[in-house]
PDB file of C-alpha atoms in Angstrom:
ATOM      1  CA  UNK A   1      93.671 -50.569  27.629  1.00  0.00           C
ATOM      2  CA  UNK A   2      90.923 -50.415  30.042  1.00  0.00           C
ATOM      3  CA  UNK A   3      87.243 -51.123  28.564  1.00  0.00           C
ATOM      4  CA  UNK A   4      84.138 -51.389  30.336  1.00  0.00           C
ATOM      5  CA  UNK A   5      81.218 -53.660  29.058  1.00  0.00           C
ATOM      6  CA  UNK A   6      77.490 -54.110  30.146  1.00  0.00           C
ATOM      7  CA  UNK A   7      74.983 -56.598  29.549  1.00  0.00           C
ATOM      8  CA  UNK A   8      72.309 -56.822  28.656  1.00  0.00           C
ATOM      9  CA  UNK A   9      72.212 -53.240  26.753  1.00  0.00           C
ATOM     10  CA  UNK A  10      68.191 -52.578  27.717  1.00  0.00           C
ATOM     11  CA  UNK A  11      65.799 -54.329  30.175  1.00  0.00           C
ATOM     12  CA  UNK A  12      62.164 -54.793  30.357  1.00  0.00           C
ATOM     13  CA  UNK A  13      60.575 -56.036  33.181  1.00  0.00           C
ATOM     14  CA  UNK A  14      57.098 -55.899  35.143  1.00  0.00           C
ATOM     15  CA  UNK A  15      56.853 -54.301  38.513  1.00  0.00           C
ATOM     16  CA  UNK A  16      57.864 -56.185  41.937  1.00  0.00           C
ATOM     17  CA  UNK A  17      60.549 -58.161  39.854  1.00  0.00           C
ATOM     18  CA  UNK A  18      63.962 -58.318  41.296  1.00  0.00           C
ATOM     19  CA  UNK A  19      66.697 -57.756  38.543  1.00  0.00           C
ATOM     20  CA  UNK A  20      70.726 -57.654  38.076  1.00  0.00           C
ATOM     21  CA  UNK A  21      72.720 -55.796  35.884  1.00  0.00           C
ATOM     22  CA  UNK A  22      75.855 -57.124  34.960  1.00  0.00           C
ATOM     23  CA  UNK A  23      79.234 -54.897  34.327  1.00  0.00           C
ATOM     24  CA  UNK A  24      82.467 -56.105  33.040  1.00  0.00           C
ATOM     25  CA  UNK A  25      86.086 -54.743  32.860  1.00  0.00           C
ATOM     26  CA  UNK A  26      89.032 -55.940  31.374  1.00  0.00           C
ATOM     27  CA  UNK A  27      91.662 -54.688  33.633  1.00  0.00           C
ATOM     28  CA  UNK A  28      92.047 -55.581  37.751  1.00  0.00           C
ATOM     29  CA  UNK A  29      93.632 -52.629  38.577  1.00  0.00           C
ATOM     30  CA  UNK A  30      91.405 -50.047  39.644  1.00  0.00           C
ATOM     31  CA  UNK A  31      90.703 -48.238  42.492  1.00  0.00           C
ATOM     32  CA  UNK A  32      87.206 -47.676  42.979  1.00  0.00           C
ATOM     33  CA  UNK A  33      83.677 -48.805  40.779  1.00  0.00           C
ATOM     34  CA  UNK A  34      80.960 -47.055  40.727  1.00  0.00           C
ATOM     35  CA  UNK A  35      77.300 -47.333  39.187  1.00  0.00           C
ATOM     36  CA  UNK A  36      75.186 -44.275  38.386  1.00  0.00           C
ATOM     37  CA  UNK A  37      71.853 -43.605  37.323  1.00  0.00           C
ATOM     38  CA  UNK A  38      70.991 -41.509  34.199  1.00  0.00           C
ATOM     39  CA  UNK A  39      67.275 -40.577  32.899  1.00  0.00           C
ATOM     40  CA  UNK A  40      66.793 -39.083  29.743  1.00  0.00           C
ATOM     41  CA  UNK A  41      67.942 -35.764  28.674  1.00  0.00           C
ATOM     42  CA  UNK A  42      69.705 -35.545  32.325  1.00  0.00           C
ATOM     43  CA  UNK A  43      73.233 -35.824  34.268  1.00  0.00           C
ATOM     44  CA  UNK A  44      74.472 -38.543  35.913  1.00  0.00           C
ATOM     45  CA  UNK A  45      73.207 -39.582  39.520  1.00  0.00           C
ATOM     46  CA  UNK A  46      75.883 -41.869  41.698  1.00  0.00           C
ATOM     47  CA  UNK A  47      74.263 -44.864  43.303  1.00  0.00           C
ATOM     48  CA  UNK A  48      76.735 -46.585  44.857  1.00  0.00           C
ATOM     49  CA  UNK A  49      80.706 -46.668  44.709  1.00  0.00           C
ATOM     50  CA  UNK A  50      82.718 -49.722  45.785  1.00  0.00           C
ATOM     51  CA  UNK A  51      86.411 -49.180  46.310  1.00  0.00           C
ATOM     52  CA  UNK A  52      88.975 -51.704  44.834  1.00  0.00           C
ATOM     53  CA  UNK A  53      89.367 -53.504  48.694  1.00  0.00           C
ATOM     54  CA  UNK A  54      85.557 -54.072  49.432  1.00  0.00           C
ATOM     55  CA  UNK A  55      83.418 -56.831  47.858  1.00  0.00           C
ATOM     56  CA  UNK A  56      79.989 -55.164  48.166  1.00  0.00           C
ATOM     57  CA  UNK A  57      78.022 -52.016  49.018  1.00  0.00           C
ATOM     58  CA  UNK A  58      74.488 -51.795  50.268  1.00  0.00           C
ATOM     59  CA  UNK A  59      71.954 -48.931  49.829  1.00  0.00           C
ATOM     60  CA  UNK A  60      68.402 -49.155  50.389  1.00  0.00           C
ATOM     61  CA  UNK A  61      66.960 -52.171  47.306  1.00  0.00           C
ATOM     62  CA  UNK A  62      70.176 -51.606  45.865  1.00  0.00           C
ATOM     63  CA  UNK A  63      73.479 -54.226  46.024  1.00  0.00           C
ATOM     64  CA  UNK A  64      75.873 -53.838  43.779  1.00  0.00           C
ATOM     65  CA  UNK A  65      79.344 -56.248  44.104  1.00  0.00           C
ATOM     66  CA  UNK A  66      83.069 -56.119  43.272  1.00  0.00           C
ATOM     67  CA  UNK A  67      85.003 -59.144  41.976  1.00  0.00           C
ATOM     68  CA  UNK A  68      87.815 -57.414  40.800  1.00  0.00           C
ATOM     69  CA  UNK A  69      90.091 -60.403  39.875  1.00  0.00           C
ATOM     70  CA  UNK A  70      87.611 -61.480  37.320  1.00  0.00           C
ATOM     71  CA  UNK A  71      86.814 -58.007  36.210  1.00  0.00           C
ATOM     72  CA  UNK A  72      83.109 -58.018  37.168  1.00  0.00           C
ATOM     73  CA  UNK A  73      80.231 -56.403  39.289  1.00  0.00           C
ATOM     74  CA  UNK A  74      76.178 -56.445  39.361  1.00  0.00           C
ATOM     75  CA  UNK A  75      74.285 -54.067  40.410  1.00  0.00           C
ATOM     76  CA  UNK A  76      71.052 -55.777  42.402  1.00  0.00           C
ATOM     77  CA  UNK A  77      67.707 -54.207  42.189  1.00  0.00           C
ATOM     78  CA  UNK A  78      65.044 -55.368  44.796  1.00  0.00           C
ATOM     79  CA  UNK A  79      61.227 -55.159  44.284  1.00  0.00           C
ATOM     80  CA  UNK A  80      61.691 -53.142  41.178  1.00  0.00           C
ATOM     81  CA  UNK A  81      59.638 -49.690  40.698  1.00  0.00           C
ATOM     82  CA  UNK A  82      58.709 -47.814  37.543  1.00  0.00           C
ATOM     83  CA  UNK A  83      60.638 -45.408  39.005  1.00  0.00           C
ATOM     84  CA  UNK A  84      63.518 -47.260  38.828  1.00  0.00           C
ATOM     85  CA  UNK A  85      63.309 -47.031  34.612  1.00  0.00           C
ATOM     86  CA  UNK A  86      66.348 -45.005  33.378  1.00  0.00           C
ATOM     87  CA  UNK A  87      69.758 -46.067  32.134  1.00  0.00           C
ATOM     88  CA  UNK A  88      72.385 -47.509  35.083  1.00  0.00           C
ATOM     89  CA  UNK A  89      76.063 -46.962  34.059  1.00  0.00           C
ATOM     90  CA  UNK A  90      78.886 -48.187  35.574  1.00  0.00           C
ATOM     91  CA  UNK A  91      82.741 -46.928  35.743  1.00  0.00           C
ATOM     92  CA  UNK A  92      85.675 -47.611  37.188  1.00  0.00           C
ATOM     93  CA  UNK A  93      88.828 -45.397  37.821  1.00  0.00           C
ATOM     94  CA  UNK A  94      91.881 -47.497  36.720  1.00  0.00           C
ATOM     95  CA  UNK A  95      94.959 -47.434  39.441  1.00  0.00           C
ATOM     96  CA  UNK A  96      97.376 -44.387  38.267  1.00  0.00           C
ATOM     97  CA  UNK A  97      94.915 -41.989  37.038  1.00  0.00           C
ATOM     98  CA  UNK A  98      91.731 -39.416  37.741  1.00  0.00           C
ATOM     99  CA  UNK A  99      89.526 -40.606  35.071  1.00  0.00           C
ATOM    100  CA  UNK A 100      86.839 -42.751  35.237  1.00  0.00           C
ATOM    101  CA  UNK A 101      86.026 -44.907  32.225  1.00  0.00           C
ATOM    102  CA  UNK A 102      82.036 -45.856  31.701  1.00  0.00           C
ATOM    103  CA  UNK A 103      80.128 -48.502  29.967  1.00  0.00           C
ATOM    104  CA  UNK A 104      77.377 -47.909  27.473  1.00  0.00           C
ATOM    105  CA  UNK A 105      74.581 -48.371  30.109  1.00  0.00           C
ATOM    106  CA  UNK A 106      71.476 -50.855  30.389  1.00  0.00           C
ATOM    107  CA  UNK A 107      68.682 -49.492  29.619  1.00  0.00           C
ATOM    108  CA  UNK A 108      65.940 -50.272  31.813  1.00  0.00           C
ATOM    109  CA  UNK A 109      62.492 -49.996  32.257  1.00  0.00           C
ATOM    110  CA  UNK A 110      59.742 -50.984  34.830  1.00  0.00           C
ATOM    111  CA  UNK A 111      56.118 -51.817  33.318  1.00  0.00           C
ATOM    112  CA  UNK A 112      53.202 -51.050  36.021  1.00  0.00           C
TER     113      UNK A 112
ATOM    114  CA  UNK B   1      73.365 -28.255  49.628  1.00  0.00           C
ATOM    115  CA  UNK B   2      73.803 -26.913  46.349  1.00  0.00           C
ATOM    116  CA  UNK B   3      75.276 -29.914  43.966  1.00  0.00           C
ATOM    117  CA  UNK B   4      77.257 -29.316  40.223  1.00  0.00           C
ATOM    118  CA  UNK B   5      75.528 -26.561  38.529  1.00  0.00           C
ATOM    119  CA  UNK B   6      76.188 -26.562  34.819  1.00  0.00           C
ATOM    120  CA  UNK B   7      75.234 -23.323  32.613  1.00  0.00           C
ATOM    121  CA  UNK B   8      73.723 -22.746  29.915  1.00  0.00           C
ATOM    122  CA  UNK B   9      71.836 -26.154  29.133  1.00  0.00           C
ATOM    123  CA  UNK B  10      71.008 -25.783  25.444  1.00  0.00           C
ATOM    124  CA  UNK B  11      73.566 -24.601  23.316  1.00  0.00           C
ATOM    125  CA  UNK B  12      73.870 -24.470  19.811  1.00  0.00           C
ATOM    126  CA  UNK B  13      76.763 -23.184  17.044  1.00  0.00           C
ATOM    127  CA  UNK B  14      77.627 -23.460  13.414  1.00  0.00           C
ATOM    128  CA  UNK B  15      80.355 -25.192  12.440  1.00  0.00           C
ATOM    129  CA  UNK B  16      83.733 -23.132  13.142  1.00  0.00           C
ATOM    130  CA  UNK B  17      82.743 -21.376  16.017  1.00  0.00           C
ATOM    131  CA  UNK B  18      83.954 -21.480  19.732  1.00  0.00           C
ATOM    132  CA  UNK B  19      82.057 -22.273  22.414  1.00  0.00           C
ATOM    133  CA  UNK B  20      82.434 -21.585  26.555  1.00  0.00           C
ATOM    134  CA  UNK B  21      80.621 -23.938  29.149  1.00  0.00           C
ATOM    135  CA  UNK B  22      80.497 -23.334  32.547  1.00  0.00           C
ATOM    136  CA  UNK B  23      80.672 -24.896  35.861  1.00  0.00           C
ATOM    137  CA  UNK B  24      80.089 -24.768  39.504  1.00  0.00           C
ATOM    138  CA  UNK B  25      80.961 -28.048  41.539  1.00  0.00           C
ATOM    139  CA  UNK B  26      79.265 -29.122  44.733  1.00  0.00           C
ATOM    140  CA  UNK B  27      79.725 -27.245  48.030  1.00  0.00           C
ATOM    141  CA  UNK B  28      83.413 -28.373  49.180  1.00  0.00           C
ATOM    142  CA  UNK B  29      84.241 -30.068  46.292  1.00  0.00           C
ATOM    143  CA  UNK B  30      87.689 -28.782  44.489  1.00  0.00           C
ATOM    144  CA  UNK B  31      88.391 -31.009  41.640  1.00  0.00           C
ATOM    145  CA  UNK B  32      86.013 -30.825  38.369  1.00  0.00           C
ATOM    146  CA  UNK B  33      86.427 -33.033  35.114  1.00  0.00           C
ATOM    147  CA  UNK B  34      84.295 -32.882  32.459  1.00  0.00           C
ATOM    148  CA  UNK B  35      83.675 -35.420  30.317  1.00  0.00           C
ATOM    149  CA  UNK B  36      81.216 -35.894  27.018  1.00  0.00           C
ATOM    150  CA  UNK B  37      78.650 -38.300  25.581  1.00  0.00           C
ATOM    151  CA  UNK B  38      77.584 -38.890  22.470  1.00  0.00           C
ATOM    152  CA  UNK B  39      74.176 -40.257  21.887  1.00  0.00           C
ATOM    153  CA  UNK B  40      73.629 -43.925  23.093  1.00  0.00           C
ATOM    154  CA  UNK B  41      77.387 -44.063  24.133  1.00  0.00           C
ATOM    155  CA  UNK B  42      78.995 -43.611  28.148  1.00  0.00           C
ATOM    156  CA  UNK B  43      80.739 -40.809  28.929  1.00  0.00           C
ATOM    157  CA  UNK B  44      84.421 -39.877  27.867  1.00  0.00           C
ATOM    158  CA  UNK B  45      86.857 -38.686  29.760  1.00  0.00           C
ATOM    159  CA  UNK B  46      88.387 -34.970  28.511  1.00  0.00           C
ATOM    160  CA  UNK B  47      90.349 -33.331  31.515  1.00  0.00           C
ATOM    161  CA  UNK B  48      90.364 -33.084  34.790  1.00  0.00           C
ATOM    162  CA  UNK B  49      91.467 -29.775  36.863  1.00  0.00           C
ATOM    163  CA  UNK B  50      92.803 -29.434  40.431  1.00  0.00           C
ATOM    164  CA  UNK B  51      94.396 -26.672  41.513  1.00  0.00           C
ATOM    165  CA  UNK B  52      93.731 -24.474  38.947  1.00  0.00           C
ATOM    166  CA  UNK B  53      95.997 -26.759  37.057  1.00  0.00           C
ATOM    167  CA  UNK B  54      95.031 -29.623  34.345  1.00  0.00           C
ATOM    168  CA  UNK B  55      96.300 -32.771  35.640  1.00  0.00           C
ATOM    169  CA  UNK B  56      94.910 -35.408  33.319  1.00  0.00           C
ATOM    170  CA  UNK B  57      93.704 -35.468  29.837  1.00  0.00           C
ATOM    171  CA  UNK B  58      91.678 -37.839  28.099  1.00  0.00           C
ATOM    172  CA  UNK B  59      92.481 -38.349  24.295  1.00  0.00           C
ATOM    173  CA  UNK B  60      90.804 -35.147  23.001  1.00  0.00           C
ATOM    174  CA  UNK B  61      92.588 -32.778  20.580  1.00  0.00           C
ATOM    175  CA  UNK B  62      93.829 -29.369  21.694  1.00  0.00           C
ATOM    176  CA  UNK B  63      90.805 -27.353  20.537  1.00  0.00           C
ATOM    177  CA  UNK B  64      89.093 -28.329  23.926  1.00  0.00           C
ATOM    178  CA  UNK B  65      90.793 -26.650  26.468  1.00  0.00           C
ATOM    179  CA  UNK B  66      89.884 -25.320  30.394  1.00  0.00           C
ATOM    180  CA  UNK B  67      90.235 -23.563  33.261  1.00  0.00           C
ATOM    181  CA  UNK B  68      89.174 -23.717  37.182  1.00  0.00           C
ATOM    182  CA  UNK B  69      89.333 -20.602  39.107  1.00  0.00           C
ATOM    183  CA  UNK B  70      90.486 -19.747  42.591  1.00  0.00           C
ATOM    184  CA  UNK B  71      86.504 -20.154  43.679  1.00  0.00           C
ATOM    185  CA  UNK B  72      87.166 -24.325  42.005  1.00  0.00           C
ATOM    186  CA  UNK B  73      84.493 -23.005  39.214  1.00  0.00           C
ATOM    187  CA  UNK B  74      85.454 -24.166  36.421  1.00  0.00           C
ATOM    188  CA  UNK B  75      84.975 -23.335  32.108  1.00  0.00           C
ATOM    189  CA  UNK B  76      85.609 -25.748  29.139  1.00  0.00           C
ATOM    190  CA  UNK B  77      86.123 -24.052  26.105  1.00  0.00           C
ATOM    191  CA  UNK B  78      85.781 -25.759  22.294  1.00  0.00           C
ATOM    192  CA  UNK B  79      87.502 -23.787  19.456  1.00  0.00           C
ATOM    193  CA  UNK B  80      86.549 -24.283  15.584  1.00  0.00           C
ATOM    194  CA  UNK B  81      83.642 -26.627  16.264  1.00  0.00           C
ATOM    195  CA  UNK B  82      82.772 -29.982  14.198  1.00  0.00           C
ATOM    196  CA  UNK B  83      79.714 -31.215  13.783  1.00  0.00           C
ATOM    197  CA  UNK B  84      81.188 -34.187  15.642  1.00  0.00           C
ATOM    198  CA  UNK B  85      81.379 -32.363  18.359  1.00  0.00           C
ATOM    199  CA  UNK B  86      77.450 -32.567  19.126  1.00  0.00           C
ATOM    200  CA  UNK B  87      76.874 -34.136  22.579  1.00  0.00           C
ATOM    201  CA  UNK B  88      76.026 -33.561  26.090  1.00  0.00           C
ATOM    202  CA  UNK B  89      78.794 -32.240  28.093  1.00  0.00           C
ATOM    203  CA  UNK B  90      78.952 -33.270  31.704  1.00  0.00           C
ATOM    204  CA  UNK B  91      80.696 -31.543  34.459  1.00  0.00           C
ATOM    205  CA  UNK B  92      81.807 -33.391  37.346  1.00  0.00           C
ATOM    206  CA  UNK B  93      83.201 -32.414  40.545  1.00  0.00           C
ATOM    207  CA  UNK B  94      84.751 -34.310  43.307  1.00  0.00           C
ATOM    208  CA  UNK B  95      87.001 -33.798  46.782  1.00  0.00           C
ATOM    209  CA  UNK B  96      90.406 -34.248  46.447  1.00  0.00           C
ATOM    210  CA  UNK B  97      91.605 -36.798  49.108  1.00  0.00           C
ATOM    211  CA  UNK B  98      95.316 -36.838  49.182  1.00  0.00           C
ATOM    212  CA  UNK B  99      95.831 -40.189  50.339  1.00  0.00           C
ATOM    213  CA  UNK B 100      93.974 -42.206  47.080  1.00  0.00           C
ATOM    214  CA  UNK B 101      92.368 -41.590  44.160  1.00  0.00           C
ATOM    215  CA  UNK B 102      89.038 -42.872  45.652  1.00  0.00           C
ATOM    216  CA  UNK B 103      86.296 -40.084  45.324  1.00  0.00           C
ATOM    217  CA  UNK B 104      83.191 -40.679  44.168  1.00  0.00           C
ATOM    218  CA  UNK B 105      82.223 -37.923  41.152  1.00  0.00           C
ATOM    219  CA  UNK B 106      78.702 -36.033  41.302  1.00  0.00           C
ATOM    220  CA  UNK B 107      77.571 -34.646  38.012  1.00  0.00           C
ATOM    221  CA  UNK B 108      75.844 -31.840  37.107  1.00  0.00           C
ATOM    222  CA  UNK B 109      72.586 -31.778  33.971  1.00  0.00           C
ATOM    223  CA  UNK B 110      75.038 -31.359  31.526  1.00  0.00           C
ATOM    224  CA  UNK B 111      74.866 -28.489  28.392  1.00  0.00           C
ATOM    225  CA  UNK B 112      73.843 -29.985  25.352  1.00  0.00           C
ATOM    226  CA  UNK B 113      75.362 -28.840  22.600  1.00  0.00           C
ATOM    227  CA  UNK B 114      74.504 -28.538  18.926  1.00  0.00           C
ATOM    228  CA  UNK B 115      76.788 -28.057  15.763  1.00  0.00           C
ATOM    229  CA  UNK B 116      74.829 -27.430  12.769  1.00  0.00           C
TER     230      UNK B 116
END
């Protein structure tokens, strides 16, 4: 069974400060990753998706990476903002199926 | 480019009831799932439509049940409510491409719902 783990669970950092949030899953075969943004209250917003073939994907100060034999990816935040503050899920859609299956988020936030 | 609308956004029922959300996915998109989320938790899986047809279902008892129409809109529907069943459901909607499974999902707001 497919589960989906992030660390740490909430962040708290000062502005400028570059930062990485760490997802783990427990099974290899997937097809795609992908991280999302939620603030409070709202839906989800995709940041970046990284299909099961590619290692990394690149937008703007974010990085997030694939290692899918050891069942991990971070998700790299440049020059953090306190705009950046919200909760960043990951999920990954295991090989055979539509669904995607989600961590419990880290919770960060940016101090000014 | 209109993204997933979801309607209404506050909802709330007594326990028993049944309850219809509603959803429009992105311009060109023709697949919607919905999933839910509890407080503090990810989101779950509950079913996904495609052609007006439910082709996946996450482990969620019978009372929640769907529909897409021919326009790819799409309704969940939750007969004889818990109070469990307080969270924020999430509609998302994606483009079928027919040679993976690889399409990213956009969500809409959600509808919050309420059992008291």
């Amino acid at each position: 069974k497919q589960e989906v783990t992030q660390i740490p669970a909430a962040l708290s950092v000062p502005e400028g400060e570059n930062l990485v949030l760490n997802c783990s899953f427990t099974d290899s075969a997937i097809y795609n990753l992908q991280w999302f943004r939620q603030d409070p209250g709202k839906g989800l917003t995709s940041l970046l998706l990284i299909q099961s073939s590619q290692r990394e994907q690149t937008s703007g100060r974010l990085n997030a990476s694939l290692d899918k034999s050891s069942g991990r990816s971070t998700l790299y935040i440049a020059a953090s903002q306190p705009g950046d503050s919200a909760t960043y899920l990951c999920a990954v859609s295991p090989s055979g199926t539509y669904k995607y299956i989600f961590g419990t988020g880290t919770r960060l936030k940016v101090l000014a | 480019d209109a993204g997933v609308t979801q309607s209404p956004t506050h909802l709330i029922k007594t326990r028993g009831q049944q309850v219809t959300l509603r959803c429009s996915p992105k311009s060109g998109h023709d697949t919607v799932s919905w999933y839910q989320q509890a407080l503090g938790q990810g989101p779950q899986f509950i079913f996904q439509y495609y052609e007006e047809e439910e082709r996946q279902r996450g482990n969620f008892p019978d009372r929640f049940s769907g529909h897409q129409f021919p326009n790819y809109s799409s309704e969940l529907n939750v007969n004889a409510l818990l109070l469990g069943d307080s969270a924020l459901y999430l509609c998302a909607s994606s483009l079928e491409v027919k040679s993976s499974y690889n399409s990213p999902l956009h969500f809409g707001n959600g509808t919050r719902l309420t059992v008291t």
